[in-house]
Structures are given as C-alpha cells and as structure tokens.
Coordinates of C-alpha atoms and ligand atoms in Angstrom, one line a residue:
M1 CA 177.2 38.2 207.1
E2 CA 180.7 37.4 205.7
F3 CA 180.1 33.7 206.9
D4 CA 176.8 33.6 205.0
L5 CA 178.8 34.5 201.8
I6 CA 181.4 32.0 202.6
E7 CA 178.8 29.4 203.1
L8 CA 177.1 30.3 199.8
I9 CA 180.5 29.8 198.0
R10 CA 181.2 26.5 199.8
R11 CA 177.9 25.0 198.9
H12 CA 178.1 25.9 195.1
T13 CA 181.7 24.7 194.8
A14 CA 181.5 21.5 196.9
Q15 CA 183.7 18.9 195.2
P16 CA 184.6 15.7 197.1
R17 CA 188.2 14.8 196.6
D18 CA 190.2 12.3 198.6
D19 CA 193.4 14.6 198.5
V20 CA 191.6 17.4 200.3
R21 CA 192.1 16.5 204.0
L22 CA 190.6 19.8 205.1
G23 CA 188.8 22.2 202.9
I24 CA 186.8 25.4 203.6
G25 CA 186.3 26.1 207.3
D26 CA 189.4 25.9 209.2
D27 CA 192.4 28.3 209.4
A28 CA 194.1 26.5 206.4
A29 CA 193.3 23.9 203.9
V30 CA 195.3 20.6 204.3
L31 CA 196.1 19.0 200.9
A32 CA 197.9 15.8 199.9
V33 CA 199.9 16.0 196.7
P34 CA 199.8 12.5 195.2
A35 CA 203.0 10.6 195.2
G36 CA 205.1 10.8 192.1
Q37 CA 203.6 14.2 191.0
E38 CA 204.9 17.7 191.1
L39 CA 202.8 20.6 192.1
A40 CA 202.3 23.5 189.6
V41 CA 200.9 26.7 191.2
A42 CA 199.6 29.9 189.5
I43 CA 197.6 33.0 190.7
D44 CA 195.9 35.7 188.7
T45 CA 193.9 38.8 189.9
L46 CA 190.9 40.3 188.1
V47 CA 190.2 44.0 188.9
D48 CA 186.8 45.5 188.0
G49 CA 186.9 47.7 184.9
V50 CA 190.5 46.6 184.2
H51 CA 190.4 42.9 183.5
F52 CA 186.7 42.8 182.7
P53 CA 184.3 45.6 181.7
R54 CA 182.3 47.2 184.6
G55 CA 178.8 45.6 184.6
T56 CA 180.0 42.1 183.5
A57 CA 177.5 39.5 184.9
A58 CA 178.7 38.0 188.1
A59 CA 178.6 34.4 186.6
D60 CA 180.9 35.6 183.8
I61 CA 183.3 37.0 186.3
G62 CA 183.3 33.8 188.3
W63 CA 183.9 31.7 185.2
K64 CA 186.7 34.0 184.0
A65 CA 188.5 34.3 187.3
L66 CA 189.0 30.6 187.3
A67 CA 189.5 30.2 183.6
V68 CA 192.6 32.5 183.4
N69 CA 194.1 30.5 186.1
L70 CA 193.4 27.2 184.6
S71 CA 194.8 28.5 181.4
D72 CA 198.1 29.0 183.2
L73 CA 198.0 25.3 184.2
A74 CA 197.1 24.2 180.7
A75 CA 200.2 26.0 179.4
M76 CA 202.4 24.1 181.9
G77 CA 200.7 20.8 180.8
A78 CA 199.4 20.4 184.5
S79 CA 196.1 19.0 185.5
P80 CA 194.1 21.1 187.9
A81 CA 193.1 20.0 191.4
W82 CA 192.6 22.8 193.9
A83 CA 192.0 26.6 194.1
V84 CA 191.9 29.2 196.7
L85 CA 189.8 32.4 196.2
A86 CA 190.4 36.0 197.6
L87 CA 187.3 37.9 197.0
T88 CA 187.0 41.7 197.7
L89 CA 183.6 43.0 197.5
P90 CA 182.2 46.5 197.8
A91 CA 179.2 45.3 199.8
A92 CA 177.9 41.9 201.1
D93 CA 175.8 41.3 198.0
A94 CA 174.6 37.7 198.2
A95 CA 173.0 37.8 194.8
F96 CA 176.5 38.8 193.3
V97 CA 178.3 36.1 195.3
E98 CA 175.7 33.4 194.2
G99 CA 176.1 34.3 190.6
F100 CA 179.9 34.4 190.9
A101 CA 180.0 31.0 192.7
E102 CA 177.7 29.5 189.9
G103 CA 180.0 30.7 187.2
F104 CA 183.0 29.5 189.0
A105 CA 181.4 26.1 189.6
Q106 CA 180.4 25.7 185.9
L107 CA 184.0 25.5 185.0
A108 CA 185.3 23.9 188.1
Q109 CA 183.0 20.9 188.2
P110 CA 183.9 19.3 184.9
H111 CA 187.6 19.4 185.9
R112 CA 186.8 18.1 189.5
L113 CA 188.6 21.1 190.8
A114 CA 187.9 21.8 194.5
L115 CA 187.8 25.2 196.1
V116 CA 189.6 24.6 199.4
G117 CA 189.7 28.1 201.0
G118 CA 190.0 31.7 200.5
D119 CA 189.5 35.1 202.0
T120 CA 186.5 37.6 201.8
T121 CA 187.0 41.3 202.4
R122 CA 185.3 44.6 201.7
G123 CA 186.7 47.1 199.2
P124 CA 186.7 47.7 195.4
L125 CA 185.6 44.6 193.4
C126 CA 188.7 42.5 192.9
I127 CA 189.2 38.7 192.5
S128 CA 192.3 36.6 193.0
V129 CA 192.4 33.1 192.3
A130 CA 195.3 30.7 192.9
V131 CA 195.2 27.3 191.4
H132 CA 197.2 24.2 192.1
G133 CA 197.7 21.3 189.6
F134 CA 199.7 18.1 189.3
V135 CA 202.3 17.3 186.6
P136 CA 204.6 14.3 186.3
P137 CA 208.2 15.0 187.6
G138 CA 210.2 17.1 185.2
K139 CA 207.5 17.1 182.5
A140 CA 206.1 20.5 183.0
L141 CA 206.0 22.5 179.7
T142 CA 207.9 25.8 180.0
R143 CA 208.6 28.8 177.9
A144 CA 212.3 27.9 177.5
G145 CA 212.7 25.0 175.1
A146 CA 212.0 26.4 171.6
R147 CA 214.8 25.6 169.2
V148 CA 215.7 27.0 165.7
G149 CA 213.6 25.2 163.1
D150 CA 210.7 24.3 165.5
A151 CA 207.3 25.0 164.2
V152 CA 205.2 27.6 166.0
L153 CA 201.5 26.7 166.4
V154 CA 198.4 28.0 168.2
T155 CA 195.2 26.4 169.3
G156 CA 191.8 27.7 168.4
T157 CA 191.3 31.1 166.8
L158 CA 193.0 34.5 167.6
G159 CA 191.7 38.0 168.2
D160 CA 188.1 37.0 169.3
A161 CA 188.2 38.3 172.8
A162 CA 189.7 41.7 171.7
A163 CA 186.8 41.9 169.1
G164 CA 184.4 41.0 171.8
L165 CA 185.5 44.0 174.0
H166 CA 185.2 46.1 170.9
A167 CA 181.7 45.0 170.5
L168 CA 180.8 45.8 174.0
Q169 CA 182.3 49.2 173.5
H170 CA 180.4 49.8 170.3
P171 CA 176.8 48.9 171.0
W172 CA 174.5 48.1 168.2
R173 CA 170.8 47.8 167.7
D174 CA 169.6 44.3 168.9
D175 CA 168.0 43.6 165.5
D176 CA 171.3 44.1 163.5
P177 CA 171.7 40.9 161.4
R178 CA 175.2 40.6 162.7
S179 CA 174.1 40.3 166.3
S180 CA 175.0 36.7 166.5
L181 CA 178.6 37.4 165.5
R182 CA 178.9 39.9 168.1
E183 CA 177.5 37.5 170.7
F184 CA 180.0 34.8 169.9
L185 CA 182.9 37.2 170.2
I186 CA 181.5 38.6 173.6
E187 CA 181.2 35.0 174.8
R188 CA 184.9 34.4 173.8
L189 CA 185.7 37.3 176.0
N190 CA 183.7 36.5 178.9
R191 CA 183.8 32.8 179.0
P192 CA 187.3 31.7 177.7
V193 CA 187.8 27.9 177.7
P194 CA 191.2 26.9 179.1
R195 CA 193.0 24.5 176.8
L196 CA 193.7 21.9 179.6
A197 CA 193.4 18.7 177.4
A198 CA 195.6 20.2 174.7
G199 CA 198.2 21.3 177.3
A200 CA 198.2 17.8 178.8
A201 CA 198.6 16.2 175.3
L202 CA 201.5 18.4 174.7
R203 CA 203.6 17.2 177.6
G204 CA 206.7 15.5 176.1
Q205 CA 205.8 16.8 172.7
A206 CA 206.1 20.6 172.6
S207 CA 209.4 22.2 173.1
A208 CA 207.9 25.3 174.8
C209 CA 204.4 26.5 175.5
A210 CA 202.7 29.7 176.8
D211 CA 199.0 30.7 177.0
I212 CA 197.9 33.7 175.2
S213 CA 196.7 36.2 177.8
D214 CA 198.4 39.4 176.5
G215 CA 198.3 38.9 172.7
L216 CA 200.3 36.6 170.3
L217 CA 203.1 38.9 169.7
A218 CA 203.7 39.5 173.4
D219 CA 203.3 35.9 174.6
L220 CA 205.2 34.3 171.7
G221 CA 207.8 37.1 172.5
H222 CA 207.9 35.6 176.1
I223 CA 208.7 32.1 174.6
C224 CA 211.4 33.6 172.3
T225 CA 213.1 35.6 175.3
A226 CA 213.1 32.5 177.6
S227 CA 214.4 30.3 174.8
G228 CA 217.0 32.7 173.3
V229 CA 215.6 32.5 169.7
G230 CA 213.4 34.6 167.4
A231 CA 210.2 33.7 165.5
E232 CA 208.8 34.4 162.0
I233 CA 205.0 34.4 161.7
E234 CA 202.9 34.4 158.5
A235 CA 200.0 36.8 158.8
A236 CA 198.2 34.7 156.2
L237 CA 198.3 31.6 158.4
L238 CA 196.8 33.2 161.5
P239 CA 193.6 31.3 162.4
R240 CA 190.7 33.8 162.7
S241 CA 187.0 33.1 163.3
S242 CA 184.2 33.7 160.8
A243 CA 182.7 36.1 163.4
L244 CA 185.9 38.2 163.7
L245 CA 186.3 38.4 159.8
G246 CA 182.6 39.0 159.4
L247 CA 182.6 42.1 161.6
H248 CA 186.0 43.7 160.7
D249 CA 188.2 44.5 157.8
E250 CA 191.4 42.6 157.2
A251 CA 193.7 45.1 158.9
T252 CA 191.7 45.4 162.1
A253 CA 191.2 41.5 162.2
L254 CA 194.8 41.2 161.8
H255 CA 195.5 43.7 164.5
F256 CA 193.2 41.8 166.9
A257 CA 194.8 38.5 166.1
L258 CA 198.4 39.7 166.7
S259 CA 197.9 42.0 169.6
G260 CA 194.5 41.4 171.2
G261 CA 194.7 39.9 174.7
D262 CA 192.4 37.5 176.6
D263 CA 192.1 34.7 174.1
Y264 CA 193.7 32.1 176.4
E265 CA 194.6 29.9 173.4
L266 CA 198.0 27.9 173.7
C267 CA 201.1 29.2 171.6
F268 CA 203.6 26.4 171.5
T269 CA 206.7 25.1 169.5
V270 CA 207.2 21.6 168.2
P271 CA 210.3 20.1 166.6
A272 CA 209.6 19.5 162.8
Q273 CA 209.8 15.7 163.2
R274 CA 206.9 15.6 165.6
L275 CA 204.7 18.2 163.9
A276 CA 202.3 15.8 162.1
D277 CA 201.8 13.7 165.3
V278 CA 201.0 16.6 167.4
Q279 CA 198.6 18.1 165.0
A280 CA 196.8 14.8 164.7
D281 CA 196.7 14.4 168.6
L282 CA 195.1 17.8 169.1
S283 CA 192.7 17.4 166.3
R284 CA 191.6 14.0 167.9
L285 CA 190.8 15.9 171.0
G286 CA 188.7 18.4 169.0
C287 CA 191.1 21.2 169.5
G288 CA 191.7 23.3 166.5
V289 CA 195.5 23.7 165.8
T290 CA 197.3 25.8 163.3
R291 CA 200.9 26.1 162.3
I292 CA 201.6 29.8 162.0
G293 CA 205.4 30.2 161.6
R294 CA 208.8 28.9 162.7
I295 CA 211.5 29.6 165.2
V296 CA 214.5 31.3 163.8
E297 CA 217.9 32.6 165.1
G298 CA 217.9 36.1 166.8
K299 CA 215.4 37.5 169.3
S300 CA 212.7 39.4 167.5
V301 CA 209.2 38.2 166.5
R302 CA 208.6 39.2 162.9
V303 CA 205.4 38.9 161.0
R304 CA 205.3 38.6 157.1
G305 CA 202.3 40.1 155.5
A306 CA 200.2 38.4 152.8
D307 CA 202.3 40.4 150.2
G308 CA 205.5 38.9 151.5
A309 CA 206.8 42.1 153.2
W310 CA 207.5 42.3 156.9
L311 CA 204.9 44.2 159.0
N312 CA 206.1 47.0 161.3
T313 CA 205.6 45.2 164.6
D314 CA 207.0 45.3 168.1
R315 CA 206.4 43.2 171.3
S316 CA 203.7 45.3 172.4
G317 CA 201.8 44.8 169.4
W318 CA 201.4 45.8 165.7
E319 CA 201.2 49.5 165.5
H320 CA 198.2 49.6 163.2
F321 CA 196.4 52.2 165.2
A322 CA 199.5 54.4 165.9
Ligands
ADP401 P1 190.7 33.4 209.0 O1 190.1 34.6 209.7 O2 191.1 32.2 210.1 O3 191.6 33.5 207.9 P2 188.2 33.5 207.6 O4 187.1 33.8 208.5 O5 188.8 34.4 206.6 O6 189.3 32.6 208.4 O7 187.7 32.2 206.7 C1 187.0 31.2 207.2 C2 187.0 29.9 206.2 O8 186.5 30.3 205.1 C3 188.5 29.6 206.0 O9 188.6 28.2 206.0 C4 188.7 30.3 204.6 O10 189.6 29.5 203.8 C5 187.3 30.1 204.0 N1 187.0 31.3 203.1 C6 187.0 32.6 203.3 N2 186.7 33.3 202.3 C7 186.5 32.4 201.3 C8 186.3 32.5 199.8 N3 185.9 33.7 199.2 N4 186.2 31.4 199.1 C9 186.5 30.2 199.7 N5 186.7 30.0 201.0 C10 186.8 31.1 201.8
MG402 MG1 192.3 32.0 211.3

C-alpha cells in the first residue's frame, strides 16, 4: 500500500531534470550541483491543526508545505531545484495523497522543482519538506547585513493570512456580501505565493532579507538581531489589502499586519542610494513593494502610529488584544 502511495506521488510530481542522476525509487537520491553554484537548503514542517487548520483541503496542504519552504529559498535569493518529502499519515488514504500531490505539483511545476525522494509513515498528519536551491557563490541574501540608514521594505500586503485564519474561525453566511473578501484572505492563508523572482532580483541589491512567516515585527526583529541594529516602522506606510481593510477596523488590521504570521512576503533592507532602482526592478516583475521604515541604531523594532506616537509593541507582537 505504501508503495502505491509513493507511486501516486511520483507520478504527479515527475519533473525531468539533468541534474537529478537518481530520483524517487532507490535508497537515496543522487544529485549534481551545477559547477559554480552554492547549495541553499531549508526544511519546514507542517503539523495538522497547528500550521494549518484541521480540515484544510489536501491540495492546499500540498501547496503550502512546498510554499513555506520555497519562501525560505526566496529570502536567500536562491533558485529552487529539488525537494524531499516526509509524509506522516493517519491512514493509507489515496484520495488525500492524490490531492496533496496535485497541490504540491501545481507550485512545483512552474519552478521546475523535482521531488527526488522522501519517506512515508503512519501517524498523526504531519508533513516535512526539505528544499534545495542554487545561489551564485557568496551571493546568498542573509539577515545580517542591514546598516543604519538603510530603508526597510516589504513585498505585497501584510496581515492577509492572519485575517484569513480569523475568517475561517468566524464563519459567515455564504450570501454575505463580503464573502469574496473572505475568500481572498483564506486563499492568502492556504495558497501563499513564495516571492522567488523578487528574492533573486534582490541578490546583490538588498543588504538583508528574511521572509515573513511569524509576523513583520518578529521577522524584522530577526534581521535587526542578526545585523546588530534597530528599526523604525511607520504604521501609516504598511501595505494592507482592500480585503483586509474592508473586513476589519483600523486597529485590528494594524495588529494583523504587524503580528500576523503566514504571509510569506519578503522583508528586506536596501541602502538609500539603491532604493529607487530596487523599487523599479521589483515593480517590473509585477511584485508590489513598499518602503515601510528605516534602520536605526539600537536593537528594538519600534512602530510609529499615524498620530506620531510610538505604539506599545514587543517582538512577539503588538499588544492590541492584551
Ligand atoms: P527506504 O526504506 O530505503 O528508505 P522507502 O521504502 O522509504 O525506502 O522509499 C522508497 C523510495 O520512495 C525512496 O526512493 C524514497 O525516497 C521514496 N519515497 C518514499 N516516500 C516518499 C514520499 N512521501 N515522497 C517522495 N518520495 C518518497
Ligand atoms: Mg533503503
């Protein structure tokens, strides 16, 4: 039975690549890192009911399990090549595995990412994906290069995934006129789009970069810690979707944008003299990009409200609901 499931996965994710000498089917995959490239490796685990709500569609889980990993490669400026998948399932459920593999493949295929191996076991639903990508030697984006005076920017809009989770937890009637806004936000939660093209464009341009998985304050906090600097953010500059603003009051929308996880946008810093070029480059890629603040001396991330007063924040988030 396990072999039927593996065959199902293999069939859905087939992706011919010259650098895969040996893929699914042997005791280990054999892979050839192209000459003149460094390998970037990341792994992330999704646990049922923790990293996605119980009852999430199998295809959404498959997409998201890969997306959160590709987002880590994006944040490094790496281009994805290979993945391995450890799948723990409560039962040998072929329909679930097929849906999962379809969602995974929908994201893998356009990036020509090959699934080259994995492990399938029985237990509480849990998915680990490890991804491998290439980056030119010494060119990986890290969290450590932010300097005082650099601009702080983010891609896309913030807080949508947190609002999507809120929407799932607070069901409405289907005929509510705001259903389409809720669907947009739930899609942002279930189908995050990793910012791979933006990450690659930021190589050699951004001084530091991280993806936003735990919320802006937390992840910008990681950049500040690694770089030995502080940051000042303007609440009024934070990019928020019309769906988020259409469903929530300003205080809640701000809370989601600052502290909500799961957006998988990029947060990065750019020296002032390169700011205009970087903004133009990302816009040309069709990637929304917004300057939200600047790097300062110190070690804290502070947020100035629209009225000019500092908000009461800490690294774990803005204590709006405290
Ligand atoms: P072994 O016992 O030697 O580790 P397995 O029976 O676990 O091998 O796996 C057989 C083959 O199927 C291996 O090549 C392995 O990488 C692959 N495989 C197993 N599970 C998965 C999975 N969930 N996704 C992709 N490949 C898998
Ligand atoms: Mg073996």
